[in-house]
Amino acid sequence: MPPAPRAPGHSTALPAQPRSSDPAERPCASVPEQQSPTTLIASVQRAMRLLETVARHEYGAPAKQLARETGLALPTTYHLLRTLVHEGYLQRDRGLFFLGEAAERLGSSGAAQKRRSTIAGLLAQWRDLIGAPVYYAAYQDGEIDVLCVSDSPGSPAVEEWADFRETGHAHAVGQCLLSQLDEDARRDHLDRHPVSSLTPYTVRDDHTLLRRLGRLRRTEPVTERQEYALGTVCAAVPITAGAVAATVALSLPARQAGRLMPAARQLQSEVGEHLGALALSISI
């Protein structure tokens, strides 16, 4: 499973996500100093200006109009347009220029980054408010994916000791996601990832787990106490946005088990207040 991106502050892995040394999880590099105009590449600046101008024309624009609006010489405009079309950033149809697939991919990547940033910001906010590590996960392509985690030095996330995808029966995140699936999807998941005992508190067999999942109310937090890791209790709040099953969860040391349900209710309240933002950002 690819490493989960870190939210602002100190981040680590989920109840079952290993800490990663992926470059994407390292602190952001310092912003470079302002560049002198003499170090900038004028042709790149002109090409970007052309792309921005084409983007403003939903129904396309001819080269002469683009040259006029950008203030570029017509020969320069033609040269840049041909290059951008060749590279896939623009397309030409009947003398009009439109954004190409390469430019659209850049746009979709930017939107995905914005969605990730929204989720990360919310997790960091809830982490500080509740005083516990907070996790975001979804059920994608038949697997449990932990997509974002936010913790702190004083409240670290649970370390993985058994593969998180294969042990969904044992942790609150997995149980919450499985509870949102239909019966056939649950059985398919358990056929691929059978129930196994991780601690003395882990559910013992498929039948018992399925019966438990069937009793869960769709909007209620799901809790587990030391079923995945001894010394840890967890709660997960279900989120359903369209066809995607998702959850926001928290974990606490077992010695703070008395805080689990109050913290879960507080998290559920926060999720409810920001459900619109979460729904828009559900696909990371």
CSV table of C-alpha atoms in Angstrom, one decimal:
chain,number,residue,atom,x,y,z
A,1,MET,CA,0.0,0.0,0.0
A,2,PRO,CA,1.4,3.4,-0.9
A,3,PRO,CA,2.4,5.5,2.1
A,4,ALA,CA,-0.3,7.8,3.5
A,5,PRO,CA,0.3,11.5,3.0
A,6,ARG,CA,0.9,13.5,6.2
A,7,ALA,CA,-1.3,16.2,7.4
A,8,PRO,CA,0.1,19.6,8.7
A,9,GLY,CA,2.0,19.2,11.9
A,10,HIS,CA,3.6,15.9,12.9
A,11,SER,CA,2.2,13.0,10.9
A,12,THR,CA,2.8,9.3,10.9
A,13,ALA,CA,1.1,6.1,10.0
A,14,LEU,CA,-2.4,4.8,10.9
A,15,PRO,CA,-3.2,1.9,13.1
A,16,ALA,CA,-1.3,-0.2,10.7
A,17,GLN,CA,0.4,2.2,8.4
A,18,PRO,CA,4.2,2.0,8.6
A,19,ARG,CA,6.1,5.2,8.9
A,20,SER,CA,7.4,6.1,5.5
A,21,SER,CA,10.6,7.7,4.2
A,22,ASP,CA,8.8,8.5,0.9
A,23,PRO,CA,10.0,11.9,-0.3
A,24,ALA,CA,6.4,13.1,-0.5
A,25,GLU,CA,6.2,12.8,3.3
A,26,ARG,CA,9.3,14.8,4.1
A,27,PRO,CA,9.1,18.4,5.2
A,28,CYS,CA,8.6,20.8,2.3
A,29,ALA,CA,11.8,22.2,0.9
A,30,SER,CA,12.5,25.9,1.6
A,31,VAL,CA,11.2,28.3,-1.0
A,32,PRO,CA,13.9,29.5,-3.3
A,33,GLU,CA,14.9,33.2,-3.3
A,34,GLN,CA,13.2,35.5,-5.7
A,35,GLN,CA,14.8,35.0,-9.1
A,36,SER,CA,16.4,37.8,-11.0
A,37,PRO,CA,14.7,38.7,-14.3
A,38,THR,CA,17.9,37.8,-16.1
A,39,THR,CA,17.6,34.1,-14.9
A,40,LEU,CA,14.1,33.6,-16.1
A,41,ILE,CA,13.4,31.8,-19.5
A,42,ALA,CA,11.4,34.2,-21.6
A,43,SER,CA,10.1,31.5,-24.0
A,44,VAL,CA,8.6,29.6,-21.0
A,45,GLN,CA,7.0,32.7,-19.8
A,46,ARG,CA,5.4,33.3,-23.2
A,47,ALA,CA,4.2,29.7,-23.5
A,48,MET,CA,2.6,29.9,-20.1
A,49,ARG,CA,0.9,33.2,-21.0
A,50,LEU,CA,-0.5,31.6,-24.2
A,51,LEU,CA,-1.8,28.6,-22.2
A,52,GLU,CA,-3.6,30.9,-19.7
A,53,THR,CA,-5.1,32.9,-22.6
A,54,VAL,CA,-6.4,29.8,-24.4
A,55,ALA,CA,-7.9,28.6,-21.1
A,56,ARG,CA,-10.1,31.7,-21.0
A,57,HIS,CA,-11.7,30.8,-24.3
A,58,GLU,CA,-14.1,27.9,-23.7
A,59,TYR,CA,-14.9,27.6,-27.5
A,60,GLY,CA,-11.3,28.1,-28.7
A,61,ALA,CA,-9.5,31.1,-30.2
A,62,PRO,CA,-7.5,31.6,-33.4
A,63,ALA,CA,-3.8,32.3,-33.4
A,64,LYS,CA,-4.2,36.0,-34.4
A,65,GLN,CA,-6.6,36.7,-31.5
A,66,LEU,CA,-4.2,34.9,-29.1
A,67,ALA,CA,-1.3,36.9,-30.4
A,68,ARG,CA,-3.2,40.2,-29.9
A,69,GLU,CA,-4.4,39.3,-26.4
A,70,THR,CA,-1.0,38.1,-25.2
A,71,GLY,CA,0.9,40.9,-26.8
A,72,LEU,CA,3.2,38.4,-28.6
A,73,ALA,CA,4.4,38.8,-32.2
A,74,LEU,CA,2.4,36.6,-34.6
A,75,PRO,CA,5.4,34.5,-35.8
A,76,THR,CA,6.3,33.9,-32.1
A,77,THR,CA,2.7,32.9,-31.3
A,78,TYR,CA,2.6,30.5,-34.2
A,79,HIS,CA,5.9,28.9,-33.2
A,80,LEU,CA,4.8,28.5,-29.5
A,81,LEU,CA,1.3,27.2,-30.6
A,82,ARG,CA,2.9,24.5,-32.8
A,83,THR,CA,5.2,23.4,-30.0
A,84,LEU,CA,2.3,23.3,-27.4
A,85,VAL,CA,0.2,21.3,-29.8
A,86,HIS,CA,3.0,18.8,-30.5
A,87,GLU,CA,3.5,18.3,-26.7
A,88,GLY,CA,-0.2,17.8,-26.1
A,89,TYR,CA,-0.8,20.9,-24.1
A,90,LEU,CA,-3.0,22.4,-26.8
A,91,GLN,CA,-5.1,21.0,-29.6
A,92,ARG,CA,-6.1,22.6,-32.9
A,93,ASP,CA,-9.5,22.2,-34.6
A,94,ARG,CA,-10.5,24.2,-37.7
A,95,GLY,CA,-8.0,27.0,-36.9
A,96,LEU,CA,-9.0,27.3,-33.3
A,97,PHE,CA,-6.8,26.4,-30.3
A,98,PHE,CA,-8.1,24.6,-27.2
A,99,LEU,CA,-6.5,23.1,-24.1
A,100,GLY,CA,-5.1,19.6,-24.8
A,101,GLU,CA,-5.1,16.5,-22.7
A,102,ALA,CA,-1.7,17.3,-21.1
A,103,ALA,CA,-3.0,20.6,-19.8
A,104,GLU,CA,-6.2,18.9,-18.5
A,105,ARG,CA,-4.1,16.3,-16.7
A,106,LEU,CA,-2.3,19.2,-14.9
A,107,GLY,CA,-5.6,20.7,-13.9
A,108,SER,CA,-6.9,17.4,-12.5
A,109,SER,CA,-3.7,16.9,-10.6
A,110,GLY,CA,-4.1,20.3,-9.1
A,111,ALA,CA,-7.6,19.5,-8.1
A,112,ALA,CA,-6.5,16.3,-6.4
A,113,GLN,CA,-3.8,18.2,-4.5
A,114,LYS,CA,-6.4,20.6,-3.3
A,115,ARG,CA,-8.7,17.8,-2.1
A,116,ARG,CA,-5.7,16.2,-0.3
A,117,SER,CA,-4.9,19.5,1.3
A,118,THR,CA,-8.5,19.9,2.5
A,119,ILE,CA,-8.5,16.5,4.2
A,120,ALA,CA,-5.1,17.0,5.8
A,121,GLY,CA,-6.2,20.4,7.2
A,122,LEU,CA,-9.3,19.0,8.7
A,123,LEU,CA,-7.5,16.1,10.3
A,124,ALA,CA,-4.9,18.4,11.8
A,125,GLN,CA,-7.7,20.6,13.2
A,126,TRP,CA,-9.5,17.6,14.8
A,127,ARG,CA,-6.2,16.1,16.1
A,128,ASP,CA,-5.5,19.3,18.1
A,129,LEU,CA,-9.1,19.7,19.2
A,130,ILE,CA,-9.6,16.1,20.4
A,131,GLY,CA,-6.0,15.5,21.5
A,132,ALA,CA,-5.7,12.2,19.6
A,133,PRO,CA,-4.3,11.0,16.3
A,134,VAL,CA,-6.9,11.1,13.5
A,135,TYR,CA,-7.0,9.0,10.4
A,136,TYR,CA,-8.9,9.1,7.1
A,137,ALA,CA,-9.5,5.9,5.1
A,138,ALA,CA,-11.6,4.6,2.2
A,139,TYR,CA,-12.6,1.3,0.6
A,140,GLN,CA,-11.2,1.4,-2.9
A,141,ASP,CA,-10.8,-1.3,-5.5
A,142,GLY,CA,-11.7,-4.0,-2.9
A,143,GLU,CA,-9.1,-2.9,-0.4
A,144,ILE,CA,-8.9,-0.8,2.7
A,145,ASP,CA,-6.7,2.3,2.0
A,146,VAL,CA,-5.5,4.6,4.7
A,147,LEU,CA,-5.2,7.9,2.8
A,148,CYS,CA,-4.2,10.5,5.4
A,149,VAL,CA,-3.0,10.5,9.0
A,150,SER,CA,-2.4,13.3,11.5
A,151,ASP,CA,-0.8,12.8,14.9
A,152,SER,CA,1.6,14.5,17.3
A,153,PRO,CA,4.7,13.6,19.4
A,154,GLY,CA,2.5,13.5,22.5
A,155,SER,CA,-0.2,11.4,20.8
A,156,PRO,CA,1.4,9.2,18.2
A,157,ALA,CA,-0.5,7.0,15.8
A,158,VAL,CA,-0.5,3.3,16.3
A,159,GLU,CA,2.4,1.5,14.6
A,160,GLU,CA,1.6,-1.3,12.2
A,161,TRP,CA,2.6,-4.8,13.3
A,162,ALA,CA,0.2,-6.8,11.1
A,163,ASP,CA,-0.7,-5.8,7.5
A,164,PHE,CA,-3.5,-3.3,7.8
A,165,ARG,CA,-5.3,-4.3,4.6
A,166,GLU,CA,-5.4,-7.9,5.6
A,167,THR,CA,-6.6,-7.3,9.2
A,168,GLY,CA,-9.7,-5.1,8.6
A,169,HIS,CA,-11.7,-7.4,10.8
A,170,ALA,CA,-9.6,-6.4,13.8
A,171,HIS,CA,-9.5,-2.6,13.7
A,172,ALA,CA,-12.2,0.0,13.9
A,173,VAL,CA,-11.3,1.5,10.5
A,174,GLY,CA,-11.7,-1.8,8.7
A,175,GLN,CA,-14.9,-2.8,10.6
A,176,CYS,CA,-16.4,0.6,9.8
A,177,LEU,CA,-15.6,0.3,6.1
A,178,LEU,CA,-16.9,-3.3,5.9
A,179,SER,CA,-20.1,-2.3,7.7
A,180,GLN,CA,-20.8,0.1,4.8
A,181,LEU,CA,-20.6,-2.6,2.2
A,182,ASP,CA,-23.3,-5.0,1.1
A,183,GLU,CA,-23.2,-8.6,2.2
A,184,ASP,CA,-21.6,-9.9,-1.0
A,185,ALA,CA,-18.8,-7.4,-0.9
A,186,ARG,CA,-18.1,-8.2,2.8
A,187,ARG,CA,-17.9,-11.9,2.0
A,188,ASP,CA,-15.7,-11.3,-0.9
A,189,HIS,CA,-13.3,-9.2,1.3
A,190,LEU,CA,-13.2,-11.9,3.9
A,191,ASP,CA,-12.6,-14.6,1.3
A,192,ARG,CA,-9.5,-12.7,0.3
A,193,HIS,CA,-8.5,-11.6,3.8
A,194,PRO,CA,-9.7,-14.2,6.3
A,195,VAL,CA,-10.3,-13.5,10.0
A,196,SER,CA,-7.3,-14.3,12.1
A,197,SER,CA,-6.6,-13.8,15.8
A,198,LEU,CA,-4.2,-10.9,16.5
A,199,THR,CA,-4.9,-10.5,20.2
A,200,PRO,CA,-7.0,-12.3,22.8
A,201,TYR,CA,-9.7,-9.7,22.1
A,202,THR,CA,-9.9,-10.2,18.3
A,203,VAL,CA,-13.1,-11.5,16.8
A,204,ARG,CA,-12.7,-15.2,16.3
A,205,ASP,CA,-14.5,-16.1,13.0
A,206,ASP,CA,-16.3,-14.8,9.9
A,207,HIS,CA,-19.7,-15.6,11.2
A,208,THR,CA,-19.2,-13.7,14.5
A,209,LEU,CA,-17.8,-10.7,12.5
A,210,LEU,CA,-20.6,-10.6,10.0
A,211,ARG,CA,-23.2,-10.8,12.8
A,212,ARG,CA,-21.5,-7.9,14.5
A,213,LEU,CA,-21.3,-5.8,11.3
A,214,GLY,CA,-25.0,-6.5,10.6
A,215,ARG,CA,-25.9,-5.1,14.0
A,216,LEU,CA,-24.1,-1.8,13.5
A,217,ARG,CA,-26.2,1.2,12.9
A,218,ARG,CA,-25.1,3.0,9.7
A,219,THR,CA,-24.5,6.4,11.4
A,220,GLU,CA,-23.0,5.2,14.6
A,221,PRO,CA,-19.3,5.2,15.5
A,222,VAL,CA,-17.6,1.8,15.4
A,223,THR,CA,-15.3,1.0,18.3
A,224,GLU,CA,-12.7,-1.7,19.0
A,225,ARG,CA,-10.7,-2.3,22.2
A,226,GLN,CA,-7.4,-3.9,21.8
A,227,GLU,CA,-8.6,-6.1,18.9
A,228,TYR,CA,-5.8,-5.1,16.6
A,229,ALA,CA,-3.1,-4.0,19.0
A,230,LEU,CA,-2.8,-4.6,22.8
A,231,GLY,CA,-2.8,-1.3,24.6
A,232,THR,CA,-4.8,0.6,22.0
A,233,VAL,CA,-8.5,1.4,21.6
A,234,CYS,CA,-10.0,2.9,18.4
A,235,ALA,CA,-13.2,4.5,17.1
A,236,ALA,CA,-14.2,5.2,13.5
A,237,VAL,CA,-17.0,7.4,12.2
A,238,PRO,CA,-18.6,6.3,8.9
A,239,ILE,CA,-18.8,8.6,6.0
A,240,THR,CA,-20.7,7.8,2.8
A,241,ALA,CA,-20.3,10.0,-0.2
A,242,GLY,CA,-22.0,8.6,-3.2
A,243,ALA,CA,-20.7,5.1,-3.8
A,244,VAL,CA,-17.5,5.5,-1.8
A,245,ALA,CA,-17.3,4.0,1.7
A,246,ALA,CA,-15.0,6.2,3.9
A,247,THR,CA,-14.3,6.8,7.5
A,248,VAL,CA,-12.5,9.2,9.9
A,249,ALA,CA,-11.1,7.5,13.0
A,250,LEU,CA,-9.1,8.1,16.1
A,251,SER,CA,-7.0,6.0,18.5
A,252,LEU,CA,-6.2,6.3,22.2
A,253,PRO,CA,-4.0,4.3,24.7
A,254,ALA,CA,-6.1,1.7,26.4
A,255,ARG,CA,-5.5,3.5,29.7
A,256,GLN,CA,-7.7,6.3,28.3
A,257,ALA,CA,-10.5,3.9,27.2
A,258,GLY,CA,-13.0,6.0,29.2
A,259,ARG,CA,-12.4,8.9,26.7
A,260,LEU,CA,-13.1,6.7,23.6
A,261,MET,CA,-16.8,7.3,23.2
A,262,PRO,CA,-16.8,11.0,24.2
A,263,ALA,CA,-14.0,11.5,21.7
A,264,ALA,CA,-15.8,9.6,19.0
A,265,ARG,CA,-18.9,11.6,19.5
A,266,GLN,CA,-16.9,14.8,19.3
A,267,LEU,CA,-15.2,13.6,16.1
A,268,GLN,CA,-18.6,12.6,14.7
A,269,SER,CA,-19.9,16.1,15.4
A,270,GLU,CA,-17.0,17.7,13.7
A,271,VAL,CA,-17.3,15.4,10.7
A,272,GLY,CA,-21.0,16.4,10.5
A,273,GLU,CA,-20.2,20.1,10.5
A,274,HIS,CA,-17.7,19.6,7.6
A,275,LEU,CA,-19.5,16.9,5.7
A,276,GLY,CA,-19.8,19.1,2.6
A,277,ALA,CA,-16.0,19.6,2.4
A,278,LEU,CA,-15.4,16.0,3.1
A,279,ALA,CA,-17.8,14.9,0.4
A,280,LEU,CA,-16.1,17.1,-2.2
A,281,SER,CA,-12.7,15.8,-1.1
A,282,ILE,CA,-13.6,12.2,-0.7
A,283,SER,CA,-11.5,11.0,-3.7
A,284,ILE,CA,-7.8,11.6,-2.8
